[in-house]
Coordinates of C-alpha atoms and ligand atoms in Angstrom, one line a residue:
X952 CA 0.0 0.0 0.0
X953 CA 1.5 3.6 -0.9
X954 CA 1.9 6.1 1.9
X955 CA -1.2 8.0 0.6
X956 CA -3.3 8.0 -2.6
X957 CA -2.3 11.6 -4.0
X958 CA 0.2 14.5 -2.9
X959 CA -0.9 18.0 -3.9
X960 CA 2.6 20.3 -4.1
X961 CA 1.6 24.0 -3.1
X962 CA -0.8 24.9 -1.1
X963 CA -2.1 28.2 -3.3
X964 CA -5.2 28.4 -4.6
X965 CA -5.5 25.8 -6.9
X966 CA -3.5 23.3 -4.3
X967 CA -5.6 24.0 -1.8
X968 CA -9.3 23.6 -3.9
X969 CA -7.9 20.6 -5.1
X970 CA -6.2 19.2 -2.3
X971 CA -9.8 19.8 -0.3
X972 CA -12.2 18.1 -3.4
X973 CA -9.8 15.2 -2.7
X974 CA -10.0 14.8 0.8
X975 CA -13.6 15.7 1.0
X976 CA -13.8 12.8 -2.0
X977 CA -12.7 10.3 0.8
X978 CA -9.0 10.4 -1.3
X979 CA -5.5 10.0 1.2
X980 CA -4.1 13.3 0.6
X981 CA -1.1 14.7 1.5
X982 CA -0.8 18.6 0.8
X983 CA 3.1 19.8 1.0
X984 CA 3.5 23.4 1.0
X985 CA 7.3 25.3 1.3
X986 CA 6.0 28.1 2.9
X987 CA 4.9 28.6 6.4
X988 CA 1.2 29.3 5.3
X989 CA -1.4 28.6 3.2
X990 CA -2.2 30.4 0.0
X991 CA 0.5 30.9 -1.8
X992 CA -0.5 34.6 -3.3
X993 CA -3.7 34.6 -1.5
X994 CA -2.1 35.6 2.0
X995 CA -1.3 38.3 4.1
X996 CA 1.0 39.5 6.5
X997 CA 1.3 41.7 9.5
X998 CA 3.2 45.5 9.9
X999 CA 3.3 46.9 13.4
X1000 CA -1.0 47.5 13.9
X1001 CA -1.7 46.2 10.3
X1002 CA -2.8 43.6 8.4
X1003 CA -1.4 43.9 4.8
X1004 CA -3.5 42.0 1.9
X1005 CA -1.0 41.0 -0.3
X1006 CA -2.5 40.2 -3.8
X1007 CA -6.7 40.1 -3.6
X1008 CA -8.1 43.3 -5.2
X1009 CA -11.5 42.4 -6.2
X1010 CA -12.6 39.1 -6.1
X1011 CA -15.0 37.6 -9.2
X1012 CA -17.0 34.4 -9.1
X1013 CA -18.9 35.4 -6.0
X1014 CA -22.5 36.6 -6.8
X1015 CA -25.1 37.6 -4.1
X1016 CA -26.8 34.7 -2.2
X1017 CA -29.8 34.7 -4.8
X1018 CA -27.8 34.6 -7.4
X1019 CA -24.7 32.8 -6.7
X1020 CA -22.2 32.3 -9.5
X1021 CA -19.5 29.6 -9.1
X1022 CA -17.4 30.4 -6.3
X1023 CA -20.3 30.8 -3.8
X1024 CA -21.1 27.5 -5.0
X1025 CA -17.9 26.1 -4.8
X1026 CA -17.5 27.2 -1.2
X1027 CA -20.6 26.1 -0.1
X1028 CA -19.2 22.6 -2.5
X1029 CA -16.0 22.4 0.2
X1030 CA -18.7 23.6 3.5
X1031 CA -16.7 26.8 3.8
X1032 CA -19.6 29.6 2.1
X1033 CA -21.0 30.1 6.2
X1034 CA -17.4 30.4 7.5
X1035 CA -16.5 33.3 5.1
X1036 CA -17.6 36.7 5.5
X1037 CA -18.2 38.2 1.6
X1038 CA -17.7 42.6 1.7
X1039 CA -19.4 43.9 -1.5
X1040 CA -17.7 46.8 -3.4
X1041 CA -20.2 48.7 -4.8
X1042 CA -18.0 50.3 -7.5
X1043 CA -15.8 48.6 -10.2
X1044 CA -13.6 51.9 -10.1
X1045 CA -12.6 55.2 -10.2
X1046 CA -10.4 55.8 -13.1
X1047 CA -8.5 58.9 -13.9
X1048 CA -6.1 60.3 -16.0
X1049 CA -5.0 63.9 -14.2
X1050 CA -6.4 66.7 -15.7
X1051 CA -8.3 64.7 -18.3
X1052 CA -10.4 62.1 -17.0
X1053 CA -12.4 61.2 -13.6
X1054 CA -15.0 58.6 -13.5
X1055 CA -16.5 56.0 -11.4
X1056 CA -18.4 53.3 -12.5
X1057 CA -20.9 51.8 -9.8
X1058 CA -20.8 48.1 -10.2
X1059 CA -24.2 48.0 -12.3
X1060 CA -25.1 47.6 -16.0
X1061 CA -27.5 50.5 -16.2
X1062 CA -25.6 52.1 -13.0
X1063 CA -22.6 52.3 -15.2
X1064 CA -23.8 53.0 -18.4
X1065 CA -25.4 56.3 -16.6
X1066 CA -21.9 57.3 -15.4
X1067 CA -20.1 56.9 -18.3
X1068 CA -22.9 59.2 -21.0
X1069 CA -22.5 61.5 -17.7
X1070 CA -18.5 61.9 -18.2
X1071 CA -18.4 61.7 -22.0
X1072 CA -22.1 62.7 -22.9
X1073 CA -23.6 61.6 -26.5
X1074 CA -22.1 57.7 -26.0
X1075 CA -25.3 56.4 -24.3
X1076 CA -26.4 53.8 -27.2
X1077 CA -23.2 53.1 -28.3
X1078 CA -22.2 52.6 -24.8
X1079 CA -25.1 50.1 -24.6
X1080 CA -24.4 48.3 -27.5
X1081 CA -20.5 47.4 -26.6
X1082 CA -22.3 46.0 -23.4
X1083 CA -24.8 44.3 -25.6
X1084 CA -21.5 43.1 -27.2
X1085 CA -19.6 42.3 -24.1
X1086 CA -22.4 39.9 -22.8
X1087 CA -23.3 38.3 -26.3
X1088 CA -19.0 37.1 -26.7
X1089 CA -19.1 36.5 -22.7
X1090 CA -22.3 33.6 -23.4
X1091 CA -21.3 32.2 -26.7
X1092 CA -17.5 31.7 -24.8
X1093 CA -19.3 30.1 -22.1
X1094 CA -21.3 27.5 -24.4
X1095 CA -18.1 27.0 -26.8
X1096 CA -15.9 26.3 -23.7
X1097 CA -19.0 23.6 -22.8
X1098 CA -18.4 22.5 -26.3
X1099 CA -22.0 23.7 -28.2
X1100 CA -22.4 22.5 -32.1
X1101 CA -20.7 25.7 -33.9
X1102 CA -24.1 26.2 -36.2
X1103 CA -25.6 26.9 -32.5
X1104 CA -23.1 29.8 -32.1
X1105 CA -23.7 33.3 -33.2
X1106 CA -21.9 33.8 -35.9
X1107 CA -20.3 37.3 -34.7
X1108 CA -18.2 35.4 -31.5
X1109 CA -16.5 33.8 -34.3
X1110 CA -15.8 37.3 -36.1
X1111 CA -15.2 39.3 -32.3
X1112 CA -13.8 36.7 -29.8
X1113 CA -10.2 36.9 -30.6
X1114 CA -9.9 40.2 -31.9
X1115 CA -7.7 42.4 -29.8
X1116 CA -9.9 45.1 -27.8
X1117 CA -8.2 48.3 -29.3
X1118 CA -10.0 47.3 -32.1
X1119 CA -13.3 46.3 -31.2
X1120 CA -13.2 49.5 -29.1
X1121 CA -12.8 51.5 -32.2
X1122 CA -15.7 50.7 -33.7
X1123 CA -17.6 51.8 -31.2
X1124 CA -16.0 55.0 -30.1
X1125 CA -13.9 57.8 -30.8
X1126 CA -12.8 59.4 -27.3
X1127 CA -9.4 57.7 -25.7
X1128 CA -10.7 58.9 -22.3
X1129 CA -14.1 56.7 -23.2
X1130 CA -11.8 54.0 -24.1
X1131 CA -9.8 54.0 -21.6
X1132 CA -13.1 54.3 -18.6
X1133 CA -13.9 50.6 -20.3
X1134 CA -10.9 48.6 -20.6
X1135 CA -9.0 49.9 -17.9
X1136 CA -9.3 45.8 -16.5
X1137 CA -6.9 45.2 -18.9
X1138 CA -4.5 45.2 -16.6
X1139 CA -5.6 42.3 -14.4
X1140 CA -5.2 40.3 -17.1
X1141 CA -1.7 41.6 -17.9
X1142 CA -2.1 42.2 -21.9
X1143 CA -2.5 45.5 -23.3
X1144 CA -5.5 46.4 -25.2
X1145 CA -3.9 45.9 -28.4
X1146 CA -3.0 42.5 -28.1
X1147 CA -5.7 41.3 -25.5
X1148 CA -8.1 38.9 -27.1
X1149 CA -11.8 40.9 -26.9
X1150 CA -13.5 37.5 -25.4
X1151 CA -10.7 37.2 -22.2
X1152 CA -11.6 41.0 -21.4
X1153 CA -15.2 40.2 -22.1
X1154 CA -15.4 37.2 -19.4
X1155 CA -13.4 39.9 -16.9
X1156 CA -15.8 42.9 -17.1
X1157 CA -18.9 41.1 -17.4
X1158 CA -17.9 38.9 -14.4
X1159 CA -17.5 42.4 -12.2
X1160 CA -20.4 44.2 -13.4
X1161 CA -23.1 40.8 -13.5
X1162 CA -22.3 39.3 -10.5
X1163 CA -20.1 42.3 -8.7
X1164 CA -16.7 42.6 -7.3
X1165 CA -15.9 40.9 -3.7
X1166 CA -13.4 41.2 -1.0
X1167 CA -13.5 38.8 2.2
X1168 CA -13.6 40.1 6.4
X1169 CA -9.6 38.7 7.1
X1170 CA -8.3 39.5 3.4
X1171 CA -7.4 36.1 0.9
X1172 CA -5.6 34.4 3.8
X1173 CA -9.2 34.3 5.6
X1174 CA -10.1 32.5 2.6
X1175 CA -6.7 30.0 2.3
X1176 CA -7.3 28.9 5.7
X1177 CA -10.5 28.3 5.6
X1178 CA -10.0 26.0 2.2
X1179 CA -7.2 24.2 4.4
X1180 CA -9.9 23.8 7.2
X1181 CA -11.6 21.6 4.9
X1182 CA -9.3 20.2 4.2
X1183 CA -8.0 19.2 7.4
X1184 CA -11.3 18.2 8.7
X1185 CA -11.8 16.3 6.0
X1186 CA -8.5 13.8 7.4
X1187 CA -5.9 15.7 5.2
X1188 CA -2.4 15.9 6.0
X1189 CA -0.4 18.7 5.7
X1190 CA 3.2 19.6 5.8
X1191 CA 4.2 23.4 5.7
X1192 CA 8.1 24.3 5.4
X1193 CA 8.7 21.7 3.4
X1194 CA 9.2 21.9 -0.4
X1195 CA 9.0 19.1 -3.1
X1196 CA 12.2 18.5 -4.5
X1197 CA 11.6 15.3 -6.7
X1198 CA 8.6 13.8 -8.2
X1199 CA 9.5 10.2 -8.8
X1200 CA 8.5 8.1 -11.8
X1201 CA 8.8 3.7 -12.8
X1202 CA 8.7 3.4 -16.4
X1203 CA 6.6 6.9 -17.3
X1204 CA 4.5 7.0 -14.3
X1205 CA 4.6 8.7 -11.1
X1206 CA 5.4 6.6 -7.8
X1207 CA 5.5 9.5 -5.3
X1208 CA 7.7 12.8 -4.7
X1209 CA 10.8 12.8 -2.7
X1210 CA 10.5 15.9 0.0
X1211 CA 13.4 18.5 0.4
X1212 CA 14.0 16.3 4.0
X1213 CA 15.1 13.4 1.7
X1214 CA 12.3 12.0 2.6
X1215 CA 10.3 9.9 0.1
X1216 CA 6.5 9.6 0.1
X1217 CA 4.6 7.0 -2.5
X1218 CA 2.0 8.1 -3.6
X1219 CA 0.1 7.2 -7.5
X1220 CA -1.7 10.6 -8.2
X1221 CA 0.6 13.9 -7.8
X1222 CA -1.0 17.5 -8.4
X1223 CA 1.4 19.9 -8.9
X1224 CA 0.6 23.8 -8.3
X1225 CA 3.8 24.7 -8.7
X1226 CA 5.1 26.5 -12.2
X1227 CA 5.1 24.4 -15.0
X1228 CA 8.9 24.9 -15.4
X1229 CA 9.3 23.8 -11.5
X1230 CA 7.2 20.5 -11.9
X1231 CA 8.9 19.6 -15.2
X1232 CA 12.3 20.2 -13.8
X1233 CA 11.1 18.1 -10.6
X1234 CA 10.8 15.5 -12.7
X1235 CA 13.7 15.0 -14.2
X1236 CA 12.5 13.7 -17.6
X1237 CA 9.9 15.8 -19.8
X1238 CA 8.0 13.9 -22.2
X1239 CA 9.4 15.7 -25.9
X1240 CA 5.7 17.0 -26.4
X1241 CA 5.8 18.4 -23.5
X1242 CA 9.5 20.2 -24.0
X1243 CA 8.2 21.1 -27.2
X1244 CA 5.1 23.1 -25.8
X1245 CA 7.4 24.7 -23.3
X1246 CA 10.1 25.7 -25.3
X1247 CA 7.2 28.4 -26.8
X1248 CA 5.9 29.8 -24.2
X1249 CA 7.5 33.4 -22.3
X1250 CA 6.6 33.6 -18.6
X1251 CA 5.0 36.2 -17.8
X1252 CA 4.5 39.4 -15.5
X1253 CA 5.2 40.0 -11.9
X1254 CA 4.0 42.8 -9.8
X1255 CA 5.6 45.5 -7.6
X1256 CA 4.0 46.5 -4.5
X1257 CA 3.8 49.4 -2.0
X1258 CA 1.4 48.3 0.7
X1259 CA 0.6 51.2 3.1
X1260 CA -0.9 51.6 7.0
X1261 CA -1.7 55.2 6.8
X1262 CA -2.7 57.2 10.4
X1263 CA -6.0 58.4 8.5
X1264 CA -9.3 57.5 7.6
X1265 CA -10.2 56.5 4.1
X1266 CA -12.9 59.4 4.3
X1267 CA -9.7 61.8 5.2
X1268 CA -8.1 60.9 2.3
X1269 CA -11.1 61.5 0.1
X1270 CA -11.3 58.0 -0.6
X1271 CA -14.9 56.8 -2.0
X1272 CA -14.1 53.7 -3.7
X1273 CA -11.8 50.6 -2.8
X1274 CA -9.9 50.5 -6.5
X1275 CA -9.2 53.4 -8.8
X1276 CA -6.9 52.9 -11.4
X1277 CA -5.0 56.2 -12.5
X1278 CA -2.6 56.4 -15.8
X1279 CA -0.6 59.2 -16.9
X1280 CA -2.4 58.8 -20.1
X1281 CA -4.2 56.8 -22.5
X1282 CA -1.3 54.9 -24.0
X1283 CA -1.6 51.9 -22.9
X1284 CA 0.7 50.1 -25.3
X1285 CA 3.5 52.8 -23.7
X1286 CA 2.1 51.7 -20.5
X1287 CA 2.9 48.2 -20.5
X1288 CA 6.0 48.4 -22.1
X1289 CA 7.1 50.3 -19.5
X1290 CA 6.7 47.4 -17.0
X1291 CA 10.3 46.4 -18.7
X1292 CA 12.1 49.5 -16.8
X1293 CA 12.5 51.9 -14.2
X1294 CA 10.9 54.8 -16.1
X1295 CA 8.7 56.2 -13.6
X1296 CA 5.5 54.4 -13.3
X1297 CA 2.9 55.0 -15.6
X1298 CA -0.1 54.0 -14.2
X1299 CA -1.1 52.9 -10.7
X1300 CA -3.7 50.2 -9.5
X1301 CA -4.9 51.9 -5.8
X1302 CA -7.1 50.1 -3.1
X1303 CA -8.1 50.9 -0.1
X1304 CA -9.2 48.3 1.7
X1305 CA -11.4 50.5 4.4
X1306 CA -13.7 52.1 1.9
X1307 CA -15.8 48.6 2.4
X1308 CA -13.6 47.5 5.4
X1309 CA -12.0 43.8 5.2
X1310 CA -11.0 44.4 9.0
X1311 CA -7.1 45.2 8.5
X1312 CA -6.6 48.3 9.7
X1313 CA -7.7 49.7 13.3
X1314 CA -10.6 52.4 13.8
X1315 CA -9.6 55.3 12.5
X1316 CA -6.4 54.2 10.0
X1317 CA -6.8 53.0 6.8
X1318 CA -4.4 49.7 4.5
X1319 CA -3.6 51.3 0.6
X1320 CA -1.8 49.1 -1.8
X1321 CA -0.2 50.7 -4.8
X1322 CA 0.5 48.5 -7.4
X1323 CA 2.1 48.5 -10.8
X1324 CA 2.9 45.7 -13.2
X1325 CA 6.4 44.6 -14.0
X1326 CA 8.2 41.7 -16.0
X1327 CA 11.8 40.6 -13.5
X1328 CA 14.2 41.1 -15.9
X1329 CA 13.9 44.8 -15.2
X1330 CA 15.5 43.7 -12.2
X1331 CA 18.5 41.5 -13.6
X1332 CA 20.6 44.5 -13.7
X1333 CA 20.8 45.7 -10.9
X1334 CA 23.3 44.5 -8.2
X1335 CA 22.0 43.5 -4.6
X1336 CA 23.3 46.3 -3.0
X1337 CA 21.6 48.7 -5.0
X1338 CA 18.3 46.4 -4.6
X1339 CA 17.0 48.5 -1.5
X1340 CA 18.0 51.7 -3.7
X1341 CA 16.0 50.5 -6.1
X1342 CA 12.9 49.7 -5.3
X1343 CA 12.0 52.7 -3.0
X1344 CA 13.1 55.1 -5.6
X1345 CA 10.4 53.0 -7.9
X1346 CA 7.7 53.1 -5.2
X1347 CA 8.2 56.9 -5.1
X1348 CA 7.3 57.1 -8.4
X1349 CA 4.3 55.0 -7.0
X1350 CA 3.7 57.8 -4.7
X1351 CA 3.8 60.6 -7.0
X1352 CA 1.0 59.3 -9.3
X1353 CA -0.8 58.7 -6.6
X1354 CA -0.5 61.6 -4.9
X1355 CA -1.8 63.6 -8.1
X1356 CA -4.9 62.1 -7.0
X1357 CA -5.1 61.5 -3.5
X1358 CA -2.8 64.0 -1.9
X1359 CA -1.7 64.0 1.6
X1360 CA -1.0 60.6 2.0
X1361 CA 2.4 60.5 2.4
X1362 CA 2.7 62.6 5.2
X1363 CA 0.6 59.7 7.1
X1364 CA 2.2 56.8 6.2
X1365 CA 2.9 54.8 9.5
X1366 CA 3.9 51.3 8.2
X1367 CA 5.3 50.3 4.6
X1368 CA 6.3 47.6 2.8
X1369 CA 7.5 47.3 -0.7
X1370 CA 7.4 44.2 -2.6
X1371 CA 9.3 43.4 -6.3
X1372 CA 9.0 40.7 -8.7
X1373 CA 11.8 39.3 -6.9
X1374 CA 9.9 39.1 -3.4
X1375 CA 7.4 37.1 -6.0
X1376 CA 10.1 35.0 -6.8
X1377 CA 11.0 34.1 -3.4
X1378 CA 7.7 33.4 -2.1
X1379 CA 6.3 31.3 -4.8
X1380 CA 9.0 29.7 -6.1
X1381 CA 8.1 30.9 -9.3
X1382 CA 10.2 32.1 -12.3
X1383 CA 10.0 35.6 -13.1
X1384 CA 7.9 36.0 -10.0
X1385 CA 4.9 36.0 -12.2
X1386 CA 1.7 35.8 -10.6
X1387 CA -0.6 34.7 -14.1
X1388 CA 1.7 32.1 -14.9
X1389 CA 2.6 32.8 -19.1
X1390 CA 2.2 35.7 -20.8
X1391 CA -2.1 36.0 -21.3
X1392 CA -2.4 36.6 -24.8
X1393 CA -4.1 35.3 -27.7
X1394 CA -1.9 32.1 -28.1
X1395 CA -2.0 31.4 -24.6
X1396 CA -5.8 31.3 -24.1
X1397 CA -7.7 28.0 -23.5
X1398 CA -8.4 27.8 -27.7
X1399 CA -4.9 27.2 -28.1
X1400 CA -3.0 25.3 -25.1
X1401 CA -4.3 22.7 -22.3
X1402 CA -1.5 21.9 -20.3
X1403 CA -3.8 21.2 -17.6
X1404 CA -5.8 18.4 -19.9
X1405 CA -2.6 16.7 -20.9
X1406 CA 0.3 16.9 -18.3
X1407 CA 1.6 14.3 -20.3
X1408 CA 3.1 12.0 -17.7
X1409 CA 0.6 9.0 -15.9
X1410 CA -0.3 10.2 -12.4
X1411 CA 0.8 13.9 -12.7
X1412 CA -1.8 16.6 -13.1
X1413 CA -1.3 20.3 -13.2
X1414 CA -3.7 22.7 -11.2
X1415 CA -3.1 26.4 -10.9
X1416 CA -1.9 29.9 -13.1
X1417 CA 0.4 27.9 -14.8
X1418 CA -1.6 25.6 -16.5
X1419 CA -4.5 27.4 -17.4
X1420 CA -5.7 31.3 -16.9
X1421 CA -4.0 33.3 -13.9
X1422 CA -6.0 34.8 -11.4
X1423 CA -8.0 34.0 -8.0
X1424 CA -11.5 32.7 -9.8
X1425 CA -9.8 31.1 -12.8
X1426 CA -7.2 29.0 -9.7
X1427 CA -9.9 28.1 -7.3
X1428 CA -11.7 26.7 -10.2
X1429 CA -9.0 25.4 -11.6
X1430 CA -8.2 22.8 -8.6
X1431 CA -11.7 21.9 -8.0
X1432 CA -11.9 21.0 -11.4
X1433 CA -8.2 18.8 -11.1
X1434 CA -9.6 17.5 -8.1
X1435 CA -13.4 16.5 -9.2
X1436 CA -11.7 14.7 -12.8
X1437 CA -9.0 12.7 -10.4
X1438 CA -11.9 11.9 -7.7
X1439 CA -13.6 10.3 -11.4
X1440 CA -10.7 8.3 -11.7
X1441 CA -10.4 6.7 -8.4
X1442 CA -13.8 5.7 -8.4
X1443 CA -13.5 4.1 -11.8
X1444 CA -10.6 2.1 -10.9
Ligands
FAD746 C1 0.5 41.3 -5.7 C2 -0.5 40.4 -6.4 C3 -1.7 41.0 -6.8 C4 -2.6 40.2 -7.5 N1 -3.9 40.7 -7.7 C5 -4.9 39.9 -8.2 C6 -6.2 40.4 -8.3 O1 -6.6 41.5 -7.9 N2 -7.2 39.5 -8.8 C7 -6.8 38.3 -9.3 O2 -7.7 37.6 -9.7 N3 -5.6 37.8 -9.2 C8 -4.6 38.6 -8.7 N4 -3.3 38.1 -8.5 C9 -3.0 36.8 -9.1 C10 -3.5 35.7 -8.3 O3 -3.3 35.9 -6.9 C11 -2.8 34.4 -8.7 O4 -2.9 34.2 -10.1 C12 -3.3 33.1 -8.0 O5 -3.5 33.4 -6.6 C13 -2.3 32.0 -8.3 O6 -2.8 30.8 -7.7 P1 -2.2 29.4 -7.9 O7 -3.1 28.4 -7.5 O8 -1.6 29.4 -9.3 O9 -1.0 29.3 -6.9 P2 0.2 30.3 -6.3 O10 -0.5 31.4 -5.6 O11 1.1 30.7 -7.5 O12 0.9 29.4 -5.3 C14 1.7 28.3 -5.6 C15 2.2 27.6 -4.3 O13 3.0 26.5 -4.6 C16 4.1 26.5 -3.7 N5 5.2 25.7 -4.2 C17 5.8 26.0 -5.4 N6 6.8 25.1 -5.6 C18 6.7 24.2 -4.5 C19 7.5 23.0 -4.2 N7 8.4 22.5 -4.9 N8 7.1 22.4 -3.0 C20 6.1 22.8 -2.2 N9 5.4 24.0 -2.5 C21 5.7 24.6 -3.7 C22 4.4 28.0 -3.5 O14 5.1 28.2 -2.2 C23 3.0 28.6 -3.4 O15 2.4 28.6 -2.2 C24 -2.4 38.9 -7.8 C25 -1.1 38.3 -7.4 C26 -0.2 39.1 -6.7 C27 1.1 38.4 -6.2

């Protein structure tokens, strides 16, 4: 008999959703983690009297009770919906270019439609017709992904889906600062509007404004542990500071991992949530269809990070939403090649997480995060000791955009913290630091690659950023998915 039935490596997201459907499915699972807690981006840590969220912005997938979309579900799935305490942002954002553009858009079809013929009057129908747009490409992808007869498609997903936005966008409108109020997501999904496929950006707006964006009471890690309490209760094992250092392998198929101890744990199912290039390297051999696929991809980007305890009040700051986006300007294409230097940022992801408090900072204070995008090999040139340097000259820049915006809030910063796409690197093992896995354009999309579907080695499946979309939704689903299609097998053997 083999020491357990599966091992799950990383304990992120997708480990952990996938690990849980396991042990929930009555499956001998053994979860091994490197780090000393659960998540993996999903986390949070502590500075003097705050709590500092480290990656969740908004979280999609959640719906309201009566209309539940699939992480509610999948929640309530792994007995965890009661222990989790949802905070509704009422807003998608604020987005503003200084001295040219200020808008908020309420997290509301008609709500937002209102907002933007207010800021850029004359757009109404047109506006309402890209939404028209956005939901039609949003339901066709759903029912091609859940493989519909093509004659049962309509015909205009074929002609839209994979056309980048810049150019859907210009058939509708004329005004950059219009343009800019509606695609401004673009940057969760790391892909300029010029290159980003129109059906990813569709899914990402049309999951915010139909079913709203979340956060949790006690941040992601409020979330991670409870998906480990499953877990646990469920008769899970888990080992935390301990990596995977081998996944073993008798002619093709997996036996079991050896642990960075030495130690060596049988095992005929392995889930890895690690990076694709980590899992491969683990073990040893990769299958040449495998190498092949690899060999194309480019990994993809990593963030930089100020995260902020400020000694004020989000209403003394003249914050009224939790994001707002704010850009120098409407080039976006300028924007994200940026994210390869140390030009002063360009545009700045802000959230306040005490406009619709998740509990992190104490009566009174308020927790900002400013975050940019950024590939690591900006960082490969420069030398450790000019790392610290570095990085809070960047995260002035930071400042400064911000500060066009919401002034005053350097003079009440009490607690900072600065992270890098090497801090990324470190923490999650992965290369480049990057937090979506590859590079999410056109080629990467689910059309075109399924690493996930064919890990190509007997006993090894791949849950997580890596192996399919990036992202907290896409993950969680992701290793229920894993989990649910290897629960299949067991029974059927
Ligand atoms: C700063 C930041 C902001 C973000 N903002 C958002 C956002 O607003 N919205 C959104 O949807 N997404 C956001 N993301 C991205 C999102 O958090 C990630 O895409 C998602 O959490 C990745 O989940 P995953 O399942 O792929 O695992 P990961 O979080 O990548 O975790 C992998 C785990 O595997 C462990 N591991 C790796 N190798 C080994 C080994 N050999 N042995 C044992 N353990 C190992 C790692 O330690 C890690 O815990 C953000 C990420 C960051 C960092």
């Amino acid at each position: 008999m083999t020491d357990y039935d599966a091992v799950v490596i990383g304990a992120g997201n997708a480990g952990l959703t996938a690990a849980a459907t396991l042990a929930r499915g009555g499956v001998r699972t053994l979860l091994v983690e490197r780090h000393n807690v659960p998540g993996g981006c999903a986390t949070s840590f502590r500075r003097g009297r705050f709590e500092f969220e480290v990656a969740l912005h908004q979280l999609s997938g959640i719906g309201s009770p009566d209309q539940a979309f699939m992480l509610r579900r999948l929640f309530e799935g792994l007995g965890i919906a009661d222990k989790l305490e949802f905070v509704e942002e009422h807003d998608l954002y604020r987005v503003v270019v200084p001295g040219r553009l200020d808008v908020t858009i309420p997290a509301d079809w008609q709500g937002a439609v209102d907002a933007l013929e207010a800021a850029f009057p004359g757009n109404r129908s047109r506006i309402e017709d890209f939404f028209a747009l956005v939901k039609l490409i949003t339901f066709c992808q759903v029912a091609v992904m859940r493989n519909a007869p093509t004659d049962q498609v309509d015909p205009r997903y074929f002609h839209e889906a994979l056309r980048p936005v810049a150019e859907v966008l210009d058939d509708f409108f004329d005004d950059d600062g219009l343009k800019m109020a509606l695609s401004v997501y673009w940057t969760y999904l790391g892909q300029p509007p010029s290159v980003l496929p129109f059906q990813d950006f569709a899914l990402t707006l049309f999951a915010y404004l139909e079913f709203k964006p979340w956060h949790l009471r006690g941040g992601s890690q409020a979330m991670s542990s409870a998906l480990l309490g499953s877990f646990l209760d469920a008769g899970g094992e888990v080992r935390f500071n301990t990596g995977v250092e081998a996944i073993l392998t008798d002619e093709g198929r997996v036996t079991g991992v050896r642990l960075d101890t030495g130690e060596q744990i049988s095992a005929p199912e392995v889930v890895s949530n690690a990076s694709l290039p980590t899992t491969y390297a683990m073990l040893g051999e990769v299958p040449p269809e495998v190498a092949a696929d690899l060999g194309t991809r480019r990994v993809g980007v990593s963030g930089f990070v100020m995260h902020m305890g400020l000694d004020a009040s989000a209403v003394d700051l003249g914050f009224t939403t939790s994001t707002t986006f704010i850009n120098r300007d409407t080039d976006d294409d300028r924007t994200h090649a940026s994210w390869r230097t140390f030009d002063p940022v360009r545009g700045v992801a802000v959230s306040c997480y005490d406009v619709e408090p998740i509990g992190f900072a104490p009566s009174g204070a308020c927790h900002v995060t400013l975050m940019t995008l950024q590939y690591a090999d900006a960082w490969d040139d420069v030398a450790p000791q000019d790392y610290a340097a570095t990085k809070f000259a960047y995260a002035e820049t930071l400042l400064d955009l911000m500060e066009t915006t919401y002034p005053g809030v350097r003079a009440v910063i009490e607690e900072v913290d600065v992270a890098t796409p090497l801090t990324m690197t470190r923490y999650l093992g992965h290369p480049g630091g990057a937090i979506y896995g590859y590079d999410q354009d056109a080629t990467e999309g689910w059309l075109f690659r399924n690493s996930e579907r064919k890990p190509g080695v007997e006993g090894l499946s791949l849950a997580g950023s890596w192996a399919g979309m990036g992202g907290f939704q896409p993950t969680l689903e992701a290793g229920s998915r894993v989990g649910r299609r290897l629960l299949r097998r067991f029974v059927n053997a």
